[in-house]
Amino acid sequence: MKLPTSITTLIAGILVTLISLWYGQHHGWMPEAASREAPLVDDLFNMMMTIATALFLLIQGALVIAIFRFRQKPGDNTDGPPLEGDIGLEIVWTAIPVVIVMVLSIYSFEVYNEMGGLDPAASRDPGPQKTAVVPGTAMAATLPGQDKIALGVGASPKQQGNNAMVNVDVLGLQYAWIFTYPDSGVVSGELHVPAGQDVKLNIVAQDVIHAVWIPQFRLKQDAIPGRDTQLRFKPEVTGTYPLICAELCGAYHGAMRTQVIVHTPDEYDEWLQSQIAAKEHGDGLTVAQIMANNDNRLARQTEDWNISPEAIAALHEMPQGMPQGTLHEMHQHL
Amino acid sequence: MTSTSVEPKTSPPEPERHWKDFFGFSTDHKVIGIQYFVTSFFFYLLAGLMATGMRIELATPDPDFLGAENYNGVLTLHGTMMIFLWIVPTGAAFANYLIPLMIGAKDMAFPVLNGLAFWLVPPGGVLLLTSLVIDQPPVAGWTSYPPLSLISGEVGEMMWILSVLLLGTSSILGGINFVTTIFKMRIKEMSLYDMPLFCWSMLATSLLILVSTPVLAGALILLSFDLIAGTAFFNPTGGGDPIVYQHMFWFYSHPAVYIMILPVFGLISDILPVHSRKPIFGYKAIAYSSIAIAFLGNIVWAHHMFTSGTPGWLRVFFMAATMIIAVPTGIKVFSWVATVWGGKLRLNSAMLFAIGFVSMFLIGGLSGVMVASVPFDIHVHDTYFIVAHFHYVLFGGSVFGIFAGIYHWFPKMVGRMMNETWGKVHFVLTFIGFNLAFFPMHILGLQGMPRRVVQYDPAFTTLNQVCTVGSLILAVSTLPFLVNAAWSWFKGPIAGANPWNALTLEWQTSSPPIIENFEEEPVLWSGPYDYGVDREQDDDKSVSELLAEVKAQM
Ligand code: HEM
Ligand SMILES: [Cu+2]
Ligand SMILES: [Cu+2]
């Protein structure tokens, strides 16, 4: 039985639609979604996957069918039909991408706004600030008296104007992340945050460009020497996730990673109190210690590949010139 | 009206030329074209070897093959060479060889300038390679962002800058030449709309080169001042702004991806109709979309900077501008599919690579629209998703197209046919290897693997090993091509003037063409793509009548 073309086209259309709708939701390519922002991005991505699957099946399908159906028969040296164009068709296939990209642009805009990308406090560019090398240290810092609006992803529209509940100063340097909790002066080599609360990272870089990336939060922001940038988000699911440097920052860029630990609010308080207590007893971590720990970690990771710990230590002069206080004290110091 | 050239029996007609001509300063566009081909292919092989090295390194999570220090050097050279010494010069190779022939000219508008443009390429490449030989390769990636590029090895970085400046100058000189040639050297009857689409795409490419490349030169010169003279244009320690470098860099380097891909669009638009035996579908739509892409390509650079210092409103603007490029690109893809549809396809190597190009570029284009979306790009920027995306565009979209072009025009350039069986083996290996090597990278990136790392989370080992196997297959796939090309060059069957029965002018002269291309000025006896029009029976009608008839049927 031979079906008329219109029916086969219809069936093919329905199949393509069903497959794309299903695959768009079930590709399973995204890692766990652990922040308020992540499902927004995932929904957007699922929609893009749906459209992409449909377009792929249609266009690739047409090519594959053409390869089988329209290949030259042996001995047939005549030409195909001299079709040079079809205004109707051309209008349709100009209109289809126009509509698709309009829908995607508007949807992306909505998601970006909802994530806080257009928060005026975070999305204006105050221009570069002069970083200075503080005498006796290799610590670059922003000169005082400059506008400190940061770039990056700010508060969601509902939160705009409110301060975040948890603020963390993040310093990126070859090859470590240092987190300081300015309200308490606690310093850490890992990022601890409470679930369900608004968190703001104030990100600076000491030497070269780095980038904070937390795949499970779907968020990323460059740390740029001479500029403040920020990332504001709400972690939702407790657990431990990687925090990765995503911008080439030197030979050990691949090793520049640490963890984000999302606690329940109670656990978070406990953690914070224990850190404060340790600090008061004088055995809280200092930046220099974190750097030293990090060097040990790098050294451990690199011992198989013939690189001496001295070579790694020499990568940055941090520990020697480093004031023995915390990062936050240094921030205030400047 | 059939082609009347005499087909020689034993060997292709020899233009009075000596093999030494290919090693000296020539002003013949055909010699220069082949010089470009061979040179850039040499660098392609080297850069491919480096890629294989990187993939072997990445077969395990630990840096145990190249090592952490070397990886970034190899990575930087791989990227730089693939772009500035392979794809861009290969575009120039095709343009040099084909444009004068396609428009019925004897040579390029400025033959000496043309020779000069080519002779900037080898020193540029040698300079880059020397940095590796003296063990001081640049290590800041092909983007060379400051401050990293300012603190990691002055010698290698300076060699990189000089090399890219030489190659950029070469491409500017080439661009001037192509624009002038296209506007000034066409035979009298040929209007812009009678040109093969490759000429349109080279016109768009050259305009793009002329607008954007000088900005790259500016950025690199300022960077070299920061590097060796202690200025602080981009150095934050002295009050400079590294983000300004990014703007200047991408103002060139985003258009650069169109500089790489537009010529290939042109090649494909010329190859598909010949082997489908159908006119190209939507000639004007394809021609204009090249120009539209060139224009839009200039206003989207900041989409490479969505996560760096780019204000929120600007990100939104660049997102919209970037997405719009999907429209002219979509028009091209649909037109290619419509050209193939209903034809009588000759599935030879050229055609397989051309269709492979459309399929692979389709995937790269779809992921391109995705990364244009700011919130999604924030997640995948600087990850393996991007590595997958741009290899689908640059390998799937450029290298497949370039191979299609080589299989298609080899008989014209050399006078002999390539072997089809080996061509198909080459295609199948390339297709499988390519998809194995690059498709899993999408997933790696989404899952959390950043790019430019020599060391990664062991959870990603399996997918990385698939990629490595794919890249080894890719490496092997070049062998049948090399053997085939070398053997066919000297021993292949004689091609004759027009083995594909094609209609564009380059096929109306001997293969290889004589020194000034045509015995006498060619006449335009057909549109470039008038397949399926029964020319034999209408011998008494003039070309213009015939053309009018075809147009009336539309
Ligand atoms: C021969 C097969 C190829 C393989 C196996 C390959 C593999 C790779 C790998 C493993 C990377 C490093 C990714 C990373 O660490 O971030 C890379 C980067 C790159 N590749 Fe390829 N590649 C191939 C061909 C090409 C081609 C044909 C082009 C384009 C013209 C190209 C352009 C680039 C560029 C621009 C980079 C980025 C370099 C950078 O980040 O500085 N590659 N490639
Ligand atoms: Cu880093
Ligand atoms: Cu890094």
PDB file of C-alpha atoms in Angstrom, chain B residues 295-545:
ATOM      1  CA  PHE B 295      27.378  42.721   8.410  1.00  0.00           C
ATOM      2  CA  LEU B 296      25.855  41.048  11.454  1.00  0.00           C
ATOM      3  CA  GLY B 297      29.144  39.307  12.170  1.00  0.00           C
ATOM      4  CA  ASN B 298      30.585  42.684  13.049  1.00  0.00           C
ATOM      5  CA  ILE B 299      28.121  43.506  15.796  1.00  0.00           C
ATOM      6  CA  VAL B 300      28.080  40.409  17.940  1.00  0.00           C
ATOM      7  CA  TRP B 301      31.595  40.133  19.327  1.00  0.00           C
ATOM      8  CA  ALA B 302      30.661  40.599  22.977  1.00  0.00           C
ATOM      9  CA  HIS B 303      28.875  37.254  23.073  1.00  0.00           C
ATOM     10  CA  HIS B 304      32.332  35.895  23.834  1.00  0.00           C
ATOM     11  CA  MET B 305      32.319  38.034  26.950  1.00  0.00           C
ATOM     12  CA  PHE B 306      29.002  37.217  28.572  1.00  0.00           C
ATOM     13  CA  THR B 307      30.689  36.227  31.812  1.00  0.00           C
ATOM     14  CA  SER B 308      33.460  38.805  31.829  1.00  0.00           C
ATOM     15  CA  GLY B 309      33.084  42.491  32.389  1.00  0.00           C
ATOM     16  CA  THR B 310      30.070  43.097  30.235  1.00  0.00           C
ATOM     17  CA  PRO B 311      27.178  45.144  31.604  1.00  0.00           C
ATOM     18  CA  GLY B 312      23.806  43.409  31.778  1.00  0.00           C
ATOM     19  CA  TRP B 313      22.006  45.486  29.152  1.00  0.00           C
ATOM     20  CA  LEU B 314      24.880  45.000  26.752  1.00  0.00           C
ATOM     21  CA  ARG B 315      24.708  41.260  27.183  1.00  0.00           C
ATOM     22  CA  VAL B 316      21.055  41.390  26.175  1.00  0.00           C
ATOM     23  CA  PHE B 317      21.806  43.476  23.106  1.00  0.00           C
ATOM     24  CA  PHE B 318      24.526  41.127  21.966  1.00  0.00           C
ATOM     25  CA  MET B 319      22.314  38.144  22.605  1.00  0.00           C
ATOM     26  CA  ALA B 320      19.654  39.485  20.255  1.00  0.00           C
ATOM     27  CA  ALA B 321      22.174  40.460  17.586  1.00  0.00           C
ATOM     28  CA  THR B 322      23.789  37.040  17.767  1.00  0.00           C
ATOM     29  CA  MET B 323      20.538  35.159  17.496  1.00  0.00           C
ATOM     30  CA  ILE B 324      19.575  37.084  14.363  1.00  0.00           C
ATOM     31  CA  ILE B 325      22.522  35.517  12.530  1.00  0.00           C
ATOM     32  CA  ALA B 326      20.579  32.277  12.692  1.00  0.00           C
ATOM     33  CA  VAL B 327      18.249  33.752  10.070  1.00  0.00           C
ATOM     34  CA  PRO B 328      20.654  34.234   7.129  1.00  0.00           C
ATOM     35  CA  THR B 329      22.449  31.063   8.132  1.00  0.00           C
ATOM     36  CA  GLY B 330      19.175  29.167   8.213  1.00  0.00           C
ATOM     37  CA  ILE B 331      18.350  30.484   4.759  1.00  0.00           C
ATOM     38  CA  LYS B 332      21.565  28.993   3.445  1.00  0.00           C
ATOM     39  CA  VAL B 333      21.016  25.618   5.059  1.00  0.00           C
ATOM     40  CA  PHE B 334      17.448  25.359   3.787  1.00  0.00           C
ATOM     41  CA  SER B 335      18.546  26.405   0.314  1.00  0.00           C
ATOM     42  CA  TRP B 336      21.233  23.725   0.243  1.00  0.00           C
ATOM     43  CA  VAL B 337      18.757  21.068   1.276  1.00  0.00           C
ATOM     44  CA  ALA B 338      16.327  22.269  -1.383  1.00  0.00           C
ATOM     45  CA  THR B 339      19.115  22.148  -3.968  1.00  0.00           C
ATOM     46  CA  VAL B 340      19.801  18.521  -3.199  1.00  0.00           C
ATOM     47  CA  TRP B 341      16.130  17.592  -2.932  1.00  0.00           C
ATOM     48  CA  GLY B 342      14.753  16.106  -6.131  1.00  0.00           C
ATOM     49  CA  GLY B 343      18.110  16.154  -7.906  1.00  0.00           C
ATOM     50  CA  LYS B 344      20.055  13.306  -9.436  1.00  0.00           C
ATOM     51  CA  LEU B 345      22.796  13.007  -6.883  1.00  0.00           C
ATOM     52  CA  ARG B 346      26.231  11.762  -7.794  1.00  0.00           C
ATOM     53  CA  LEU B 347      27.458  10.572  -4.436  1.00  0.00           C
ATOM     54  CA  ASN B 348      31.151  10.945  -5.118  1.00  0.00           C
ATOM     55  CA  SER B 349      33.692  12.035  -2.525  1.00  0.00           C
ATOM     56  CA  ALA B 350      33.162  15.727  -3.158  1.00  0.00           C
ATOM     57  CA  MET B 351      29.417  15.350  -2.725  1.00  0.00           C
ATOM     58  CA  LEU B 352      29.726  13.172   0.382  1.00  0.00           C
ATOM     59  CA  PHE B 353      31.931  15.741   2.049  1.00  0.00           C
ATOM     60  CA  ALA B 354      29.576  18.509   0.962  1.00  0.00           C
ATOM     61  CA  ILE B 355      26.530  16.787   2.428  1.00  0.00           C
ATOM     62  CA  GLY B 356      28.579  15.859   5.487  1.00  0.00           C
ATOM     63  CA  PHE B 357      29.416  19.525   5.793  1.00  0.00           C
ATOM     64  CA  VAL B 358      25.743  20.518   5.839  1.00  0.00           C
ATOM     65  CA  SER B 359      24.924  17.896   8.486  1.00  0.00           C
ATOM     66  CA  MET B 360      27.805  18.754  10.781  1.00  0.00           C
ATOM     67  CA  PHE B 361      27.434  22.476  10.371  1.00  0.00           C
ATOM     68  CA  LEU B 362      23.775  22.024  11.241  1.00  0.00           C
ATOM     69  CA  ILE B 363      24.760  20.659  14.650  1.00  0.00           C
ATOM     70  CA  GLY B 364      27.272  23.454  15.180  1.00  0.00           C
ATOM     71  CA  GLY B 365      24.663  25.994  14.192  1.00  0.00           C
ATOM     72  CA  LEU B 366      22.044  24.608  16.555  1.00  0.00           C
ATOM     73  CA  SER B 367      24.445  24.681  19.489  1.00  0.00           C
ATOM     74  CA  GLY B 368      25.414  28.167  18.321  1.00  0.00           C
ATOM     75  CA  VAL B 369      21.906  29.463  18.811  1.00  0.00           C
ATOM     76  CA  MET B 370      21.955  27.895  22.267  1.00  0.00           C
ATOM     77  CA  VAL B 371      25.140  29.619  23.365  1.00  0.00           C
ATOM     78  CA  ALA B 372      23.811  32.913  22.053  1.00  0.00           C
ATOM     79  CA  SER B 373      21.336  32.793  24.922  1.00  0.00           C
ATOM     80  CA  VAL B 374      22.947  34.691  27.811  1.00  0.00           C
ATOM     81  CA  PRO B 375      21.624  32.627  30.730  1.00  0.00           C
ATOM     82  CA  PHE B 376      22.571  29.355  29.051  1.00  0.00           C
ATOM     83  CA  ASP B 377      25.950  30.665  27.983  1.00  0.00           C
ATOM     84  CA  ILE B 378      26.711  31.648  31.566  1.00  0.00           C
ATOM     85  CA  HIS B 379      26.624  27.950  32.358  1.00  0.00           C
ATOM     86  CA  VAL B 380      28.587  26.662  29.381  1.00  0.00           C
ATOM     87  CA  HIS B 381      31.012  29.489  28.644  1.00  0.00           C
ATOM     88  CA  ASP B 382      34.620  28.265  28.712  1.00  0.00           C
ATOM     89  CA  THR B 383      33.574  24.619  28.965  1.00  0.00           C
ATOM     90  CA  TYR B 384      33.824  21.630  26.673  1.00  0.00           C
ATOM     91  CA  PHE B 385      30.378  22.473  25.327  1.00  0.00           C
ATOM     92  CA  ILE B 386      32.063  25.395  23.614  1.00  0.00           C
ATOM     93  CA  VAL B 387      34.926  23.208  22.420  1.00  0.00           C
ATOM     94  CA  ALA B 388      32.310  20.908  20.884  1.00  0.00           C
ATOM     95  CA  HIS B 389      30.376  23.791  19.374  1.00  0.00           C
ATOM     96  CA  PHE B 390      33.281  25.453  17.633  1.00  0.00           C
ATOM     97  CA  HIS B 391      34.790  22.221  16.389  1.00  0.00           C
ATOM     98  CA  TYR B 392      31.438  21.350  14.817  1.00  0.00           C
ATOM     99  CA  VAL B 393      31.545  24.724  13.128  1.00  0.00           C
ATOM    100  CA  LEU B 394      35.238  24.839  12.301  1.00  0.00           C
ATOM    101  CA  PHE B 395      35.941  21.194  11.638  1.00  0.00           C
ATOM    102  CA  GLY B 396      32.512  20.009  10.556  1.00  0.00           C
ATOM    103  CA  GLY B 397      31.762  23.300   8.862  1.00  0.00           C
ATOM    104  CA  SER B 398      35.145  24.199   7.469  1.00  0.00           C
ATOM    105  CA  VAL B 399      37.288  21.132   7.085  1.00  0.00           C
ATOM    106  CA  PHE B 400      34.509  18.985   5.593  1.00  0.00           C
ATOM    107  CA  GLY B 401      33.796  21.790   3.146  1.00  0.00           C
ATOM    108  CA  ILE B 402      37.458  22.234   2.326  1.00  0.00           C
ATOM    109  CA  PHE B 403      37.822  18.537   1.568  1.00  0.00           C
ATOM    110  CA  ALA B 404      34.706  18.701  -0.588  1.00  0.00           C
ATOM    111  CA  GLY B 405      36.363  21.562  -2.419  1.00  0.00           C
ATOM    112  CA  ILE B 406      39.616  19.690  -2.848  1.00  0.00           C
ATOM    113  CA  TYR B 407      37.914  16.600  -4.271  1.00  0.00           C
ATOM    114  CA  HIS B 408      35.838  18.802  -6.541  1.00  0.00           C
ATOM    115  CA  TRP B 409      38.569  21.051  -7.939  1.00  0.00           C
ATOM    116  CA  PHE B 410      41.538  18.698  -7.793  1.00  0.00           C
ATOM    117  CA  PRO B 411      40.944  17.595 -11.404  1.00  0.00           C
ATOM    118  CA  LYS B 412      40.958  21.226 -12.463  1.00  0.00           C
ATOM    119  CA  MET B 413      44.137  22.075 -10.591  1.00  0.00           C
ATOM    120  CA  VAL B 414      46.118  18.978 -11.432  1.00  0.00           C
ATOM    121  CA  GLY B 415      44.451  17.678 -14.565  1.00  0.00           C
ATOM    122  CA  ARG B 416      43.911  14.250 -13.065  1.00  0.00           C
ATOM    123  CA  MET B 417      41.085  12.618 -11.152  1.00  0.00           C
ATOM    124  CA  MET B 418      41.359  11.487  -7.563  1.00  0.00           C
ATOM    125  CA  ASN B 419      40.555   7.926  -6.616  1.00  0.00           C
ATOM    126  CA  GLU B 420      36.938   7.636  -5.527  1.00  0.00           C
ATOM    127  CA  THR B 421      37.251   4.520  -3.396  1.00  0.00           C
ATOM    128  CA  TRP B 422      39.951   6.022  -1.236  1.00  0.00           C
ATOM    129  CA  GLY B 423      37.995   9.242  -1.172  1.00  0.00           C
ATOM    130  CA  LYS B 424      35.057   7.372   0.301  1.00  0.00           C
ATOM    131  CA  VAL B 425      37.242   5.610   2.835  1.00  0.00           C
ATOM    132  CA  HIS B 426      38.562   9.031   3.812  1.00  0.00           C
ATOM    133  CA  PHE B 427      35.032  10.347   4.181  1.00  0.00           C
ATOM    134  CA  VAL B 428      33.739   7.470   6.283  1.00  0.00           C
ATOM    135  CA  LEU B 429      36.726   7.554   8.644  1.00  0.00           C
ATOM    136  CA  THR B 430      36.505  11.329   8.975  1.00  0.00           C
ATOM    137  CA  PHE B 431      32.792  11.244   9.635  1.00  0.00           C
ATOM    138  CA  ILE B 432      32.957   8.553  12.304  1.00  0.00           C
ATOM    139  CA  GLY B 433      36.113   9.879  13.926  1.00  0.00           C
ATOM    140  CA  PHE B 434      34.830  13.414  13.966  1.00  0.00           C
ATOM    141  CA  ASN B 435      31.537  12.637  15.650  1.00  0.00           C
ATOM    142  CA  LEU B 436      33.140  10.334  18.196  1.00  0.00           C
ATOM    143  CA  ALA B 437      35.763  12.929  18.975  1.00  0.00           C
ATOM    144  CA  PHE B 438      33.511  15.914  19.361  1.00  0.00           C
ATOM    145  CA  PHE B 439      29.939  14.958  20.123  1.00  0.00           C
ATOM    146  CA  PRO B 440      30.595  13.731  23.690  1.00  0.00           C
ATOM    147  CA  MET B 441      32.235  17.063  24.436  1.00  0.00           C
ATOM    148  CA  HIS B 442      28.796  18.702  24.535  1.00  0.00           C
ATOM    149  CA  ILE B 443      27.840  16.473  27.430  1.00  0.00           C
ATOM    150  CA  LEU B 444      31.198  16.872  29.165  1.00  0.00           C
ATOM    151  CA  GLY B 445      30.786  20.618  29.144  1.00  0.00           C
ATOM    152  CA  LEU B 446      27.227  20.590  30.431  1.00  0.00           C
ATOM    153  CA  GLN B 447      28.221  18.186  33.187  1.00  0.00           C
ATOM    154  CA  GLY B 448      31.003  20.376  34.477  1.00  0.00           C
ATOM    155  CA  MET B 449      34.244  19.982  32.551  1.00  0.00           C
ATOM    156  CA  PRO B 450      35.929  23.339  31.901  1.00  0.00           C
ATOM    157  CA  ARG B 451      37.987  23.787  28.755  1.00  0.00           C
ATOM    158  CA  ARG B 452      41.743  24.267  28.565  1.00  0.00           C
ATOM    159  CA  VAL B 453      42.448  21.883  31.404  1.00  0.00           C
ATOM    160  CA  VAL B 454      45.084  19.202  31.322  1.00  0.00           C
ATOM    161  CA  GLN B 455      43.640  17.573  34.408  1.00  0.00           C
ATOM    162  CA  TYR B 456      40.014  16.803  35.025  1.00  0.00           C
ATOM    163  CA  ASP B 457      37.554  15.159  37.378  1.00  0.00           C
ATOM    164  CA  PRO B 458      37.927  11.351  37.054  1.00  0.00           C
ATOM    165  CA  ALA B 459      34.142  11.121  36.705  1.00  0.00           C
ATOM    166  CA  PHE B 460      34.608  12.328  33.132  1.00  0.00           C
ATOM    167  CA  THR B 461      37.104   9.666  32.114  1.00  0.00           C
ATOM    168  CA  THR B 462      34.864   7.459  29.975  1.00  0.00           C
ATOM    169  CA  LEU B 463      33.538  10.208  27.735  1.00  0.00           C
ATOM    170  CA  ASN B 464      37.019  11.626  27.365  1.00  0.00           C
ATOM    171  CA  GLN B 465      38.277   8.264  26.232  1.00  0.00           C
ATOM    172  CA  VAL B 466      35.573   8.105  23.588  1.00  0.00           C
ATOM    173  CA  CYS B 467      36.774  11.507  22.381  1.00  0.00           C
ATOM    174  CA  THR B 468      40.348  10.286  22.299  1.00  0.00           C
ATOM    175  CA  VAL B 469      39.461   7.193  20.275  1.00  0.00           C
ATOM    176  CA  GLY B 470      37.552   9.414  17.869  1.00  0.00           C
ATOM    177  CA  SER B 471      40.485  11.734  17.455  1.00  0.00           C
ATOM    178  CA  LEU B 472      42.806   8.822  16.735  1.00  0.00           C
ATOM    179  CA  ILE B 473      40.438   7.668  14.005  1.00  0.00           C
ATOM    180  CA  LEU B 474      40.476  11.239  12.707  1.00  0.00           C
ATOM    181  CA  ALA B 475      44.244  11.247  12.695  1.00  0.00           C
ATOM    182  CA  VAL B 476      44.300   7.999  10.717  1.00  0.00           C
ATOM    183  CA  SER B 477      41.662   9.331   8.319  1.00  0.00           C
ATOM    184  CA  THR B 478      44.105  11.796   6.793  1.00  0.00           C
ATOM    185  CA  LEU B 479      46.333   8.990   5.546  1.00  0.00           C
ATOM    186  CA  PRO B 480      44.084   7.723   2.734  1.00  0.00           C
ATOM    187  CA  PHE B 481      43.663  11.311   1.647  1.00  0.00           C
ATOM    188  CA  LEU B 482      47.375  12.027   1.585  1.00  0.00           C
ATOM    189  CA  VAL B 483      48.172   8.864  -0.327  1.00  0.00           C
ATOM    190  CA  ASN B 484      45.311   9.453  -2.705  1.00  0.00           C
ATOM    191  CA  ALA B 485      46.285  13.063  -3.393  1.00  0.00           C
ATOM    192  CA  ALA B 486      49.956  12.230  -3.896  1.00  0.00           C
ATOM    193  CA  TRP B 487      49.257   9.225  -6.117  1.00  0.00           C
ATOM    194  CA  SER B 488      46.554  10.947  -8.178  1.00  0.00           C
ATOM    195  CA  TRP B 489      48.765  13.957  -8.714  1.00  0.00           C
ATOM    196  CA  PHE B 490      51.107  11.891 -10.844  1.00  0.00           C
ATOM    197  CA  LYS B 491      49.190   8.776 -11.767  1.00  0.00           C
ATOM    198  CA  GLY B 492      45.479   9.555 -11.631  1.00  0.00           C
ATOM    199  CA  PRO B 493      43.302   9.167 -14.744  1.00  0.00           C
ATOM    200  CA  ILE B 494      43.324  12.193 -17.016  1.00  0.00           C
ATOM    201  CA  ALA B 495      40.523  14.539 -16.088  1.00  0.00           C
ATOM    202  CA  GLY B 496      39.835  16.538 -19.209  1.00  0.00           C
ATOM    203  CA  ALA B 497      38.578  20.089 -19.116  1.00  0.00           C
ATOM    204  CA  ASN B 498      35.211  19.446 -17.528  1.00  0.00           C
ATOM    205  CA  PRO B 499      34.955  16.044 -15.841  1.00  0.00           C
ATOM    206  CA  TRP B 500      31.903  16.984 -13.773  1.00  0.00           C
ATOM    207  CA  ASN B 501      30.049  18.561 -16.634  1.00  0.00           C
ATOM    208  CA  ALA B 502      29.838  21.788 -14.682  1.00  0.00           C
ATOM    209  CA  LEU B 503      28.771  25.162 -15.979  1.00  0.00           C
ATOM    210  CA  THR B 504      30.953  27.739 -14.242  1.00  0.00           C
ATOM    211  CA  LEU B 505      33.735  29.302 -16.261  1.00  0.00           C
ATOM    212  CA  GLU B 506      36.694  27.607 -14.611  1.00  0.00           C
ATOM    213  CA  TRP B 507      35.563  24.381 -16.281  1.00  0.00           C
ATOM    214  CA  GLN B 508      35.640  25.964 -19.726  1.00  0.00           C
ATOM    215  CA  THR B 509      39.404  25.926 -19.961  1.00  0.00           C
ATOM    216  CA  SER B 510      41.930  23.121 -19.918  1.00  0.00           C
ATOM    217  CA  SER B 511      42.853  21.292 -16.723  1.00  0.00           C
ATOM    218  CA  PRO B 512      45.186  22.536 -15.402  1.00  0.00           C
ATOM    219  CA  PRO B 513      44.513  25.900 -17.000  1.00  0.00           C
ATOM    220  CA  ILE B 514      47.130  27.481 -19.202  1.00  0.00           C
ATOM    221  CA  ILE B 515      49.205  30.329 -17.846  1.00  0.00           C
ATOM    222  CA  GLU B 516      46.815  33.151 -18.607  1.00  0.00           C
ATOM    223  CA  ASN B 517      43.814  30.928 -17.984  1.00  0.00           C
ATOM    224  CA  PHE B 518      41.869  31.112 -21.245  1.00  0.00           C
ATOM    225  CA  GLU B 519      42.961  30.844 -24.898  1.00  0.00           C
ATOM    226  CA  GLU B 520      40.697  33.749 -25.652  1.00  0.00           C
ATOM    227  CA  GLU B 521      38.311  35.690 -23.473  1.00  0.00           C
ATOM    228  CA  PRO B 522      35.564  33.223 -22.536  1.00  0.00           C
ATOM    229  CA  VAL B 523      31.952  33.900 -23.409  1.00  0.00           C
ATOM    230  CA  LEU B 524      29.209  33.539 -20.912  1.00  0.00           C
ATOM    231  CA  TRP B 525      27.047  30.924 -22.551  1.00  0.00           C
ATOM    232  CA  SER B 526      25.108  29.856 -19.506  1.00  0.00           C
ATOM    233  CA  GLY B 527      24.287  30.999 -16.009  1.00  0.00           C
ATOM    234  CA  PRO B 528      26.501  29.396 -13.375  1.00  0.00           C
ATOM    235  CA  TYR B 529      23.842  26.915 -12.318  1.00  0.00           C
ATOM    236  CA  ASP B 530      21.534  26.337 -15.272  1.00  0.00           C
ATOM    237  CA  TYR B 531      21.323  22.591 -14.832  1.00  0.00           C
ATOM    238  CA  GLY B 532      18.347  20.767 -16.202  1.00  0.00           C
ATOM    239  CA  VAL B 533      17.844  23.254 -19.011  1.00  0.00           C
ATOM    240  CA  ASP B 534      18.008  21.347 -22.261  1.00  0.00           C
ATOM    241  CA  ARG B 535      20.804  23.250 -23.880  1.00  0.00           C
ATOM    242  CA  GLU B 536      21.481  20.770 -26.700  1.00  0.00           C
ATOM    243  CA  GLN B 537      18.120  21.166 -28.388  1.00  0.00           C
ATOM    244  CA  ASP B 538      18.061  24.904 -28.075  1.00  0.00           C
ATOM    245  CA  ASP B 539      21.288  25.413 -29.916  1.00  0.00           C
ATOM    246  CA  ASP B 540      19.810  28.081 -32.096  1.00  0.00           C
ATOM    247  CA  LYS B 541      18.574  30.156 -29.210  1.00  0.00           C
ATOM    248  CA  SER B 542      20.834  32.728 -27.636  1.00  0.00           C
ATOM    249  CA  VAL B 543      21.916  32.400 -24.056  1.00  0.00           C
ATOM    250  CA  SER B 544      19.857  35.360 -22.956  1.00  0.00           C
ATOM    251  CA  GLU B 545      16.742  33.869 -24.528  1.00  0.00           C
TER     252      GLU B 545
END
